[in-house]
XYZ file of C-alpha atoms in Angstrom:
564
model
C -33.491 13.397 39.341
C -35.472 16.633 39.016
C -39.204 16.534 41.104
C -41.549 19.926 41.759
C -41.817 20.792 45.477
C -43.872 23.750 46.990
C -43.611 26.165 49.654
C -46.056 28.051 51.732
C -45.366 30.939 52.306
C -48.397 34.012 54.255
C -50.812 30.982 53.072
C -49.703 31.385 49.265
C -48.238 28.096 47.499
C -44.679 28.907 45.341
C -43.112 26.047 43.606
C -39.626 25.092 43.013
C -37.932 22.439 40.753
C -35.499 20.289 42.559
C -32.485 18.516 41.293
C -31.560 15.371 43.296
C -28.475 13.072 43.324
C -26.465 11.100 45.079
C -23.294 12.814 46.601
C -20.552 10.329 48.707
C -23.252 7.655 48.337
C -26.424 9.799 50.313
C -28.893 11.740 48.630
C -28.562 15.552 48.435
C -30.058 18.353 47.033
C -27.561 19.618 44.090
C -30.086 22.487 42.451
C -33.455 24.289 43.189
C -34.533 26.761 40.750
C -37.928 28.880 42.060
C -40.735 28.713 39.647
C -43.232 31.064 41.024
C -47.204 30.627 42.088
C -49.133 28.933 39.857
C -49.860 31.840 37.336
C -45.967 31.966 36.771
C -46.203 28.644 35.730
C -49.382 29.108 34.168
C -47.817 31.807 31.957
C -44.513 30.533 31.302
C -46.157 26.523 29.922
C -48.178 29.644 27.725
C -45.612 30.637 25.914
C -45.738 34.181 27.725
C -41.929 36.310 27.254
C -41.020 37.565 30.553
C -39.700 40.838 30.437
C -37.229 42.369 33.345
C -38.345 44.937 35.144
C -35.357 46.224 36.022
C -31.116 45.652 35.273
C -28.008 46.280 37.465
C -24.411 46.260 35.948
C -21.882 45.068 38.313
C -18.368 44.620 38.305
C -16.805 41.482 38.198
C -13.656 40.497 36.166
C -10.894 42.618 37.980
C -12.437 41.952 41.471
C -12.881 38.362 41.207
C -9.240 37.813 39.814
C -7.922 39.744 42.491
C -9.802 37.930 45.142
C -8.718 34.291 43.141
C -5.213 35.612 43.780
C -6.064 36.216 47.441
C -7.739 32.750 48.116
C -4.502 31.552 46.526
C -2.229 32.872 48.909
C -4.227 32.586 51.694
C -3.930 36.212 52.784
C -6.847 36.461 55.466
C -5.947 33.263 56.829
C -2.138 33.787 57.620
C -3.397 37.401 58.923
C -5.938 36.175 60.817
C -3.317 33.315 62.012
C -0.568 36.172 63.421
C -2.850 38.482 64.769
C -5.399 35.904 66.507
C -9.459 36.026 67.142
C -11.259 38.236 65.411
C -13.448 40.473 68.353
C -16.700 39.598 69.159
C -18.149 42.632 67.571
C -16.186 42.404 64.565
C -18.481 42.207 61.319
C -15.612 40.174 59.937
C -11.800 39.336 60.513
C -8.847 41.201 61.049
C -7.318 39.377 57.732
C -10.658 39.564 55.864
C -10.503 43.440 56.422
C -6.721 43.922 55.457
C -7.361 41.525 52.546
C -10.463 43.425 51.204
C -8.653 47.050 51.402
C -5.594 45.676 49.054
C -8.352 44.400 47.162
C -10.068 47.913 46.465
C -6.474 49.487 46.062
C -5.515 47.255 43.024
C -9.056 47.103 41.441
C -10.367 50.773 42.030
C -8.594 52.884 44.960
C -10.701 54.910 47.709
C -10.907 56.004 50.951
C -12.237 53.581 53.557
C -15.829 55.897 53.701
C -16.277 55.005 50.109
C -15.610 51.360 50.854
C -18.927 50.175 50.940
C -20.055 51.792 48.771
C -17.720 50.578 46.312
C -18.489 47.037 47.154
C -21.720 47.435 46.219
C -21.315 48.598 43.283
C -19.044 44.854 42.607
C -20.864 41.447 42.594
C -18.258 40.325 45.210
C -20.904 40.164 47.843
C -22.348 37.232 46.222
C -18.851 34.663 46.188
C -17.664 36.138 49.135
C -20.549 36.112 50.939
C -19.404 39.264 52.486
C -22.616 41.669 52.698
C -21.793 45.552 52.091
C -22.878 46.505 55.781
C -19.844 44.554 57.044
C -17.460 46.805 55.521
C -18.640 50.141 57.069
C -15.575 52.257 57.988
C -15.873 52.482 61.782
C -15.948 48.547 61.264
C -12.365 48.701 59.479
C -10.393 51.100 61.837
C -11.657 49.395 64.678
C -11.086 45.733 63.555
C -7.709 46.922 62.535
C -6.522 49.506 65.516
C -4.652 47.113 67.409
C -2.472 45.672 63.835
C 1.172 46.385 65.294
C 4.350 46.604 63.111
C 5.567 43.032 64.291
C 2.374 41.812 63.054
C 2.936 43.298 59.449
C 6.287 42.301 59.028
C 4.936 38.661 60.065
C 2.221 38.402 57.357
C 4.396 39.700 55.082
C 7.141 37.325 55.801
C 4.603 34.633 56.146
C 2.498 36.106 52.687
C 6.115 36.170 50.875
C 6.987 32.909 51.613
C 3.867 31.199 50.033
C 3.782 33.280 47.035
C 7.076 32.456 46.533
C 6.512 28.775 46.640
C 2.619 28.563 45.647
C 3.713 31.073 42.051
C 7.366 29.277 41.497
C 9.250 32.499 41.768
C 13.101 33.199 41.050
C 14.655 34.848 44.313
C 18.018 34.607 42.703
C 18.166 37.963 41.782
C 15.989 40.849 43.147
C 16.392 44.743 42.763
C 16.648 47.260 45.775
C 15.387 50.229 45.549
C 13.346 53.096 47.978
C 10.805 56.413 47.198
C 8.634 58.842 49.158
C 5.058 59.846 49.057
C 3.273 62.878 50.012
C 0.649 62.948 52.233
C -1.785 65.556 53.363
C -1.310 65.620 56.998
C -1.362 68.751 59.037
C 2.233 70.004 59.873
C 1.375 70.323 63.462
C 0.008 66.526 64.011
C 2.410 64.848 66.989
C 0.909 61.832 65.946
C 2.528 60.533 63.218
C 6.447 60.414 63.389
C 6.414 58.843 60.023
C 5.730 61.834 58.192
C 8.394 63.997 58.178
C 9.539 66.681 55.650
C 12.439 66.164 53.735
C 13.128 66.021 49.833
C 10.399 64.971 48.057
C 10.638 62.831 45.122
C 6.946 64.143 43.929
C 8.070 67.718 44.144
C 5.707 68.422 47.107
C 8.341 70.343 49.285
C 5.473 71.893 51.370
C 4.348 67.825 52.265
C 4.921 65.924 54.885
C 6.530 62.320 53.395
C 6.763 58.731 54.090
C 9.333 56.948 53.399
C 8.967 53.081 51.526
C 11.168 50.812 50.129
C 11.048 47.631 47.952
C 12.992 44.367 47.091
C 11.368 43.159 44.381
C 11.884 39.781 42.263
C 13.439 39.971 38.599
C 10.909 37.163 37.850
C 7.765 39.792 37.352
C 8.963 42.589 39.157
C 7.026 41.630 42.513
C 7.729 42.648 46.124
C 8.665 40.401 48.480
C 10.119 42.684 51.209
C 9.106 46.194 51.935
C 10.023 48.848 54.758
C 8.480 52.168 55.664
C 10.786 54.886 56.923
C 10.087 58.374 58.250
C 10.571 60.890 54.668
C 13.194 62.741 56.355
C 15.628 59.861 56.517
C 17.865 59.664 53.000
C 17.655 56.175 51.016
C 21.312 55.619 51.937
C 20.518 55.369 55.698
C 17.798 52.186 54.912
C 20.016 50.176 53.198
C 21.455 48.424 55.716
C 18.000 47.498 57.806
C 16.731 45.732 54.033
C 19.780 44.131 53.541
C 19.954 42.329 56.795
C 15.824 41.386 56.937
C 16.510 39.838 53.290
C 19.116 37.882 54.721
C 16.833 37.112 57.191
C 14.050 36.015 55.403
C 16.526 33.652 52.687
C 17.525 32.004 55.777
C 14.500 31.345 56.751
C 12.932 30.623 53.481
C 16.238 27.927 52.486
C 16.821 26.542 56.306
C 20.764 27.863 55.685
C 21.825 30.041 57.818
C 24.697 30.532 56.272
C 25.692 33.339 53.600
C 23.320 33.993 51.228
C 25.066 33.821 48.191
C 23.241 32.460 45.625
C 21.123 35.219 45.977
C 21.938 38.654 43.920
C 21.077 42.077 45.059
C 20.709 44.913 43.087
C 20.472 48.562 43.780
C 21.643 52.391 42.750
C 24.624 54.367 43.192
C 21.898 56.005 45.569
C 22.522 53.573 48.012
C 26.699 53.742 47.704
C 28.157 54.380 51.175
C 31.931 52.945 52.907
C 29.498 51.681 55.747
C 26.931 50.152 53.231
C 29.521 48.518 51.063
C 31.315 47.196 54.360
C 28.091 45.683 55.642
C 27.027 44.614 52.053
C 30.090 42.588 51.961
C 30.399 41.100 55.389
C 26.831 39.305 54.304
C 28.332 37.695 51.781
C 25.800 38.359 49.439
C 26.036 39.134 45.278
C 25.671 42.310 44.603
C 25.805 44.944 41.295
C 25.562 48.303 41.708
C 26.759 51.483 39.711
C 29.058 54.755 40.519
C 28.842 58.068 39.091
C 30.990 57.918 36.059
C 31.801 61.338 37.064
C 33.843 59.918 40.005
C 35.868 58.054 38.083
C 37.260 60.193 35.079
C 40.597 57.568 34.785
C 37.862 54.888 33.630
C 35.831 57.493 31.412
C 39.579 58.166 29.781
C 40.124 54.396 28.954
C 40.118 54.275 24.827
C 36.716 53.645 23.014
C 38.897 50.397 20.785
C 38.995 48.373 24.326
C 35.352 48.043 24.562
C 33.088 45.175 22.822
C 29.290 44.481 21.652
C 28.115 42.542 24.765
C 24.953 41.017 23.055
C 23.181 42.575 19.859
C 20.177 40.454 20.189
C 19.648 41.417 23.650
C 21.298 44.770 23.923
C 21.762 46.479 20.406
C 24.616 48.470 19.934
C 26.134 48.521 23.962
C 29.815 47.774 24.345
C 31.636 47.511 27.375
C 34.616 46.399 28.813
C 35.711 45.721 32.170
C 38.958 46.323 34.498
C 39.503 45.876 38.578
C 39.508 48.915 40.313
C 40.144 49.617 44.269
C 35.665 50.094 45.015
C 36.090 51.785 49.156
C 39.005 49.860 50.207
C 38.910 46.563 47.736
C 39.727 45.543 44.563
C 36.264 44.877 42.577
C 35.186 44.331 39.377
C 33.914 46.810 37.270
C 32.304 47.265 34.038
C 31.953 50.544 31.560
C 29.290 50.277 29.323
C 28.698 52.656 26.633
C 25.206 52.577 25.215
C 24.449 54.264 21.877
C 20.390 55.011 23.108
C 21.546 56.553 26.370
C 24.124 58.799 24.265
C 21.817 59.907 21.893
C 18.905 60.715 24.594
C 21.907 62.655 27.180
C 22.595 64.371 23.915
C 19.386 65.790 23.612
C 18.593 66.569 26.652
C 21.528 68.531 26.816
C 20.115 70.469 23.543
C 17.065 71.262 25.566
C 18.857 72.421 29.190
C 21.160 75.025 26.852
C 18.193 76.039 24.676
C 16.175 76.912 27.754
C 19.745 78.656 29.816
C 20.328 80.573 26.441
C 16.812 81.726 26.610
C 17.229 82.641 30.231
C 20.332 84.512 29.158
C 18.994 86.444 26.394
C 16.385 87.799 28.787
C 18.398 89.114 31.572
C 20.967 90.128 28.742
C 17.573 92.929 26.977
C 16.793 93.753 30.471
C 20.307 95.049 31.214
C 20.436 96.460 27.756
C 17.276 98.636 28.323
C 19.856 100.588 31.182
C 16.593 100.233 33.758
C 17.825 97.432 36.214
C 18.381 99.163 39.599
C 20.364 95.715 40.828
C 24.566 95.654 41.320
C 26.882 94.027 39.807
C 26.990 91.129 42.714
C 23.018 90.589 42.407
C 23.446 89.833 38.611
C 26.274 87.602 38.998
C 24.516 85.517 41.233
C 21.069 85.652 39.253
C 23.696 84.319 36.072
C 25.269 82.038 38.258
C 21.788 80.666 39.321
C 20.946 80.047 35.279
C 24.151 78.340 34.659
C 24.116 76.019 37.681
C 24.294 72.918 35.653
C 27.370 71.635 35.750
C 27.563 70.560 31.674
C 25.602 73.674 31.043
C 29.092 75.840 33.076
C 31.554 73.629 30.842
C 30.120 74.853 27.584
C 28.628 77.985 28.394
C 31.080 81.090 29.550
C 28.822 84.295 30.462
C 30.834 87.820 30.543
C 28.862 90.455 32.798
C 30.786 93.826 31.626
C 30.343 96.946 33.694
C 30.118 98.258 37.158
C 27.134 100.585 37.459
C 23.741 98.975 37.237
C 22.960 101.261 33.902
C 25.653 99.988 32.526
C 26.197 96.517 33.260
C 25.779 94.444 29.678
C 25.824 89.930 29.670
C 27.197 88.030 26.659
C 28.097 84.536 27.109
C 30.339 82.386 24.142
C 29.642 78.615 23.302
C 32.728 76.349 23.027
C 31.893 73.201 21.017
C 34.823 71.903 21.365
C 34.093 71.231 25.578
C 30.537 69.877 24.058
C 32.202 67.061 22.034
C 34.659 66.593 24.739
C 31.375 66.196 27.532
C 29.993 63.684 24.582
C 33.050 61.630 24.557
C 34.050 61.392 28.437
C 30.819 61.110 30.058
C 27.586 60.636 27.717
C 26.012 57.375 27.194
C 28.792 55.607 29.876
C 27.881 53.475 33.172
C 29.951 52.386 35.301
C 29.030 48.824 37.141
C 30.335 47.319 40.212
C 29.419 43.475 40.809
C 31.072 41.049 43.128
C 29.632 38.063 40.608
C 33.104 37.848 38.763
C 32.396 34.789 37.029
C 29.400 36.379 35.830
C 29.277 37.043 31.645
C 29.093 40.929 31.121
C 25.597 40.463 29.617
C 24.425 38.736 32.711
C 25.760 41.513 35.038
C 23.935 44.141 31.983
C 21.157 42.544 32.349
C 20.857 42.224 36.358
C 21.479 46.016 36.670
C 19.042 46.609 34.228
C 16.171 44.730 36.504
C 16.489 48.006 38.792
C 13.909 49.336 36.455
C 11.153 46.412 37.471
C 11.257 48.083 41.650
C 11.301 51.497 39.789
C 8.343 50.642 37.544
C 6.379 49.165 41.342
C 7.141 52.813 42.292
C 5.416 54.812 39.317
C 2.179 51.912 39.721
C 1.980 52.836 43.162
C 1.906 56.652 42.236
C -0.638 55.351 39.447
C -4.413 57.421 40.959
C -6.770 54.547 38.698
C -4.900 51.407 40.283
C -2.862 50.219 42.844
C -2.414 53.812 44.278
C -0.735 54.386 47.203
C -2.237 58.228 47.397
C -4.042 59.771 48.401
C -3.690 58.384 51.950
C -6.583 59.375 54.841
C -4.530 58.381 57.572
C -3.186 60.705 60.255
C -1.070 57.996 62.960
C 1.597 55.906 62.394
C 0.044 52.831 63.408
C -2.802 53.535 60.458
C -0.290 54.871 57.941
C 2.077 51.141 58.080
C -1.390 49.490 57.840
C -1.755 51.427 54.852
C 1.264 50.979 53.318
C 0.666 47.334 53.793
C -2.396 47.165 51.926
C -0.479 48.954 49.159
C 2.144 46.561 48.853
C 0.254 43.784 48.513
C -2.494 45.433 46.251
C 1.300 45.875 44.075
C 1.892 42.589 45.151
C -1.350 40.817 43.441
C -1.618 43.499 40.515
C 2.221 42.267 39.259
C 1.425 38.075 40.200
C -2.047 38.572 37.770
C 0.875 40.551 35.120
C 3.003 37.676 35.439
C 0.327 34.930 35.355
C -1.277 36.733 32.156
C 2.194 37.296 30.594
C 3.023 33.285 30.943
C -0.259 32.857 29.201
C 0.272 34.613 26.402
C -0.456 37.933 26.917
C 1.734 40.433 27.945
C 0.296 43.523 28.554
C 0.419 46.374 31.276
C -1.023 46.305 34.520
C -3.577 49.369 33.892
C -4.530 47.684 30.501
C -4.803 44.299 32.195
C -7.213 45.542 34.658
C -8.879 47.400 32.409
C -9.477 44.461 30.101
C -11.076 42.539 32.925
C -13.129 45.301 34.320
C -14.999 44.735 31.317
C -16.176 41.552 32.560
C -18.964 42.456 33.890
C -22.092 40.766 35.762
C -25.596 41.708 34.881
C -28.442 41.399 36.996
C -32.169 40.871 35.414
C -34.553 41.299 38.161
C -38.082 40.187 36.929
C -41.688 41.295 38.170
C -43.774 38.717 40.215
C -47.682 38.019 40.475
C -46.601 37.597 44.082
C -43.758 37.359 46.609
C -40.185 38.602 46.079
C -39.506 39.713 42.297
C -36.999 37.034 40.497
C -33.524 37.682 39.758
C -30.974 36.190 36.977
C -27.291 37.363 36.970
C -25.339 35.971 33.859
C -21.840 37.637 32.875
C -22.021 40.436 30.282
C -20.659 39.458 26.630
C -17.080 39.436 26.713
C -14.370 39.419 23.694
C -11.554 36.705 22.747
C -9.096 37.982 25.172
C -11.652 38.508 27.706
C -12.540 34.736 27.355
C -8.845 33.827 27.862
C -8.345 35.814 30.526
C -11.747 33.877 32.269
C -9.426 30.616 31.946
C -6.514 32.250 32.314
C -7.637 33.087 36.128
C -10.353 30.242 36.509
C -13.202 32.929 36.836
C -15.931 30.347 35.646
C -15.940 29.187 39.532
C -17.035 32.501 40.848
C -19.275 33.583 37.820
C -23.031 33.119 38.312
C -24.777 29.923 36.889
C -27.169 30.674 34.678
C-alpha cells in the first residue's frame, strides 16, 4: 500500500511516496521514492517535462560481472577468513582490498594511485557500498603489508577448491606450464630477491624478471595452482615444487591420500629432466609430455606407411603411430605424429630464415667484393658463422670464404635441395609424445597435449596491457610483488570462469571481446535541478544490444542494476 509522508527538513516540508507491505508477517517499508516540496509536485500534477541538468556515464557491465563472480566464490570472505581481523584503521578488509585489485586488473588494469580514481569512474560504489575514499592507495599497501606467502598459497588453495566445486570443473586433466615478466625495478634494489635477471621470454635482457607458473584446467583453461619463482631460476628447476603442491592439493580436494592417478598432467619438453621424470613417476601421476624429435632421429627414420589418420573430424589430416621406447631409464609409450599444418607452416618459415641469411650473405659477399674491408680472414669466418647459426639454415646452406688477405677475401655459398627435402622428410611437421596413459586412444593423448596451449594462451592474457595485465607492475619488495602476482592470477582466474560461463551459454567469444561487449553496459546517471534541497538523481542502464541482453542473464546483472 502506497501513502505520502513528509519530511522537515531547515523548516522546509519535502514529501515522499511510500510503499508498504507485509514482509515475514510485520509491516515494512519496501519503497520510498522522494517527490520534492510542494512546487515539485505542483509542477509535475501540471504536466511540466523535467529536464536534467546534468548526466554521468558510468561503467557497469564488466565490473559488475566480475564482482558477481567474486560474491560467487567468496573471495573476500575466505581472505579475510586466513588472514584474520581487519585493523581498526582499515577503511575496509584485507580480502575486500585483494578482491577489489583483481577486480581492476581484469576489468581495466592500473596502478594502485589510479585506483580510486578508477572506481569512480564505475557505478560499483553504489552495490558495493564501497565509497571511492576507501580505496586510497596508502589504504591498500597498508591493509595489505602484513599478507605473507603462507597466507596466499592458503586463499588460493582455499579459492581453488570452491571454484572447483561451486563452477563443476574437470581436474582430470590440467596443463603445466611457466613464463617470466619484466619489471622495472632498479638493478641495485636489495629488496626484492624475486627479481632477478636471467633470460627473458619478453626480450627485455636489460630487466629484472619474475618468475610464474600455472596449472591450469582443460575445462576453460583456468588456473587453479600458481607459483612465483625468482627469473633467474630455469622452468626445469620448478617442476618438481608444482608437481608435489598439485598432489597436495588433489589429496586434499578428494580425501585420498593416495596416488593421484586419475588426474593427468601435462607439460613441455621444457620441463624434461632424469630428476623430473624420476619424481614425476614416483607420484604416480598421468602424465604426456613431448621430446625434441631431434633427439630421437631412429623414430624420425621409422617409414611414413606405418602411420594412420588419428581423427579427421577432430584433427584433419594428422597421422601417427606409436612404438615403446626406453624414455630416461624405462620403457614408455610414445607417439609420432605428423601433422600436415605444422609441415606446411615449418616449411615456410624455413623460406623466410634462408631468404633473410641469403640476404645477410649477399651483403657481406659486395662488401668483400668492393676490396675495402680492413678485417682477416678469422673475423669474417666468424661474422659468416654468426649468419648461418641456424642449425637447418648450416644443413642447406655451405658458404666458401676464398682468400687470405682482407682485399682479397671473396664469400659464395651453394644451396643443396636435396638436404632441404631430406630436413622436410626427417624432422618437419613430426612430434614426438611421451604419455604413461597407455590405455589411452591416440586421439585422446593428441588431444591432452594439445591443451598445453589453454596455460600458454593464460600467459599471452596476462601480457595482454587492456585486461587482465600482469605489467606493468609498481612494486619494488617481494612481499608486494607475490601480492601482486596474486591479484593477477585470480583477475586470470575470473576473466577465463566469465569465458567459460559465456561459452556454455552460447557464446563463445574471446576474453578481450567479452569484456569489451559488457563494458558497453553502461549506467547513466540523470541528475535533475530542485526548487530546493539536494538536486534529484535517476540512474537507469544505457541501451544495450541482443547479446548485451543475454549476457545481463547470462551473469544475473538485473540484481545489481539500478531500479528505475
Amino acid at each position: 500500500m502506497a501513502s505520502l509522508y513528509q519530511k522537515k527538513v531547515g523548516g522546509k516540508t519535502y514529501w515522499y511516496l511510500r510503499e508498504m507491505a507485509r514482509v515475514e508477517g510485520n509491516p515494512k517499508m519496501v519503497s520510498e521514492r522522494y517527490l520534492g516540496n510542494a512546487a515539485d509536485i505542483q509542477a509535475a500534477i501540471d504536466g511540466s517535462v523535467a529536464v536534467p541538468a546534468l548526466s554521468r556515464h558510468l561503467g557497469f557491465g564488466a565490473v559488475a560481472a566480475g564482482w558477481a563472480v567474486l560474491q560467487r566464490l567468496a573471495v573476500a570472505e575466505i581472505a579475510d577468513e586466513v588472514i584474520g581481523t581487519r585493523r581498526a584503521d582499515a577503511g575496509a578488509s584485507v580480502g575486500t582490498y585483494l578482491a577489489l585489485a583483481a577486480l581492476n586488473r581484469l576489468v581495466d588494469p592500473c596502478s594502485k594511485r589510479s585506483f580510486a580514481d578508477w572506481w569512480a569512474t564505475t557505478a560499483a560504489d553504489r552495490f558495493t557500498r564501497i565509497r571511492a575514499t576507501v580505496l586510497d592507495h596508502r589504504r591498500a599497501f597498508d591493509a595489505t603489508r602484513g599478507v605473507t606467502a603462507a597466507h596466499l598459497a592458503e586463499i588460493e588453495r582455499r579459492v581453488s577448491t570452491r571454484m572447483i566445486t561451486e563452477y563443476g570443473l574437470d581436474v582430470s586433466a590440467v596443463a603445466l606450464d611457466m613464463t617470466n615478466f619484466a619489471t622495472y625495478i632498479a638493478s641495485a634494489n636489495p629488496h626484492a630477491p624475486l627479481a632477478q635477471r636471467g633470460k627473458a621470454k619478453q626480450k627485455r635482457a636489460d630487466l629484472r624478471l619474475v618468475g610464474l607458473g600455472l596449472i591450469v584446467t582443460r575445462d576453460g583453461g583456468i588456473p587453479v595452482l600458481s607459483h612465483t619463482y625468482p627469473g633467474n631460476k630455469p622452468d626445469v628447476t620448478q617442476f618438481t615444487t608444482m608437481l608435489a603442491e598439485l598432489c597436495a592439493r588433489h589429496a586434499a580436494l578428494t580425501g585420498d591420500t593416495g596416488p593421484p592417478d586419475g588426474v593427468t598432467v601435462v607439460f613441455d619438453a621444457g620441463q624434461n629432466s632424469t630428476a623430473n621424470f624420476t619424481d614425476l613417476r614416483a607420484t604416480g601421476i598421468g602424465y604426456v609430455t613431448s621430446l625434441p624429435p631431434s633427439d630421437h632421429t631412429d623414430l624420425l627414420a621409422l617409414p611414413a606407411r606405418r602411420r594412420r589418420r588419428v581423427d579427421p573430424d577432430r584433427f584433419g589430416g594428422l597421422s601417427a603411430l606409436q612404438t615403446r621406447k626406453d624414455i630416461y631409464g624405462i620403457s614408455t609409450r610414445v607417439i609420432l605424429t605428423h601433422s600436415p599444418t605444422l609441415h606446411t607452416g615449418q616449411s615456410a618459415g624455413l623460406d623466410q630464415t634462408l631468404a633473410k641469411t641469403e640476404a645477410r650473405l649477399a651483403d657481406l659477399a659486395d662488401r668483400l667484393a668492393r676490396g675495402k674491408t680492413r678485417r682477416g680472414r678469422d673475423a669474417v669466418t666468424a661474422e659468416i658463422t654468426t649468419i648461418c647459426h641456424d642449425p637447418w639454415t648450416r644443413r642447406i646452406l655451405t658458404p666458401a670464404l676464398t682468400g687470405e688477405h682482407p682485399a682479397d677475401l671473396r664469400l659464395t655459398w651453394t644451396t643443396d635441395q636435396d638436404a632441404r627435402q631430406q630436413l622436410e622428410d626427417d624432422i618437419f611437421g613430426k612430434r614426438v609424445l611421451v604419455t604413461n596413459r597407455d590405455t589411452w586412444p591416440i586421439a585422446e593423448v593428441v588431444a591432452a597435449y594439445r591443451s598445453q596451449s589453454d596455460a600458454e594462451f593464460g600467459f599471452r592474457q596476462l601480457k595482454d596491457p587492456h585486461a587482465v595485465s600482469f605489467s606493468p607492475m609498481n612494486h619494488w619488495t617481494d612481499q608486494a610483488i607475490r601480492v601482486h602476482t596474486h591479484t593477477c592470477v585470480l583477475a586470470l582466474q575470473l576473466a577465463h570462469l566469465i569465458r567459460r560461463q559465456a561459452a556454455q551459454a552460447g557464446l563463445p567469444v574471446s576474453v578481450r571481446t567479452l569484456l569489451d561487449t559488457l563494458a558497453g553496459i553502461q549506467e547513466t546517471v540523470l541528475i535533475y535541478p530542485s526548487t530546493g534541497g539536494r538536486p534529484k538523481a535517476r540512474r537507469m542502464l544505457t541501451q544495450t544490444s541482443p547479446e548485451q541482453n543475454k549476457l545481463l542473464d547470462i551473469f544475473d546483472l538485473h540484481r545489481w542494476a539500478p531500479r528505475t
